[in-house]
Amino acid sequence: MMVTGVILLLLGYFLGISILYTIGGILLVIGLVLWIAGAMGNAVGGRPHYW
């Protein structure tokens, strides 16, 4: 999810498409939150790890 967010951020920035930039930022933030929650030992989605 984080990789997709970064790709969309870059595409939105270089192509000048603001909706891609916004969606990429949202996906990046959600991916970071899930990654941090999984790294802290919390079950994410009923699984002990995010991946």
XYZ file of C-alpha atoms in Angstrom:
51
model
C 0.000 0.000 0.000
C 2.852 2.341 0.788
C 4.570 1.611 -2.534
C 1.347 2.298 -4.423
C 0.963 5.548 -2.494
C 4.464 6.685 -3.375
C 3.973 5.800 -7.050
C 0.684 7.725 -7.183
C 2.271 10.680 -5.392
C 5.072 10.815 -7.937
C 2.741 10.401 -10.910
C 0.424 13.080 -9.592
C 3.290 15.459 -8.991
C 5.013 15.004 -12.355
C 1.852 14.807 -14.463
C 0.112 17.614 -12.601
C -2.950 15.521 -11.740
C -4.026 16.570 -8.274
C -6.404 13.641 -7.638
C -3.525 11.154 -8.032
C -1.451 13.246 -5.658
C -4.251 13.253 -3.077
C -5.024 9.540 -3.341
C -1.313 8.714 -3.164
C -0.933 10.730 0.030
C -3.935 9.036 1.612
C -2.663 5.554 0.706
C 0.782 6.392 2.016
C -0.582 7.575 5.369
C -2.858 4.534 5.740
C 0.025 2.219 4.875
C 2.272 3.880 7.449
C -0.395 3.629 10.156
C -0.960 -0.069 9.445
C 2.769 -0.731 9.338
C 3.345 1.016 12.676
C 0.383 -0.788 14.272
C 1.724 -4.140 13.085
C 5.250 -3.329 14.234
C 3.969 -2.486 17.719
C 2.493 -5.961 18.047
C -1.149 -5.064 17.482
C -3.197 -7.406 15.324
C -4.169 -5.626 12.103
C -7.253 -7.046 10.419
C -7.248 -10.078 12.709
C -3.692 -10.969 11.690
C -0.627 -10.613 13.907
C 1.272 -8.925 11.044
C 0.171 -6.454 8.387
C 1.765 -8.316 5.508
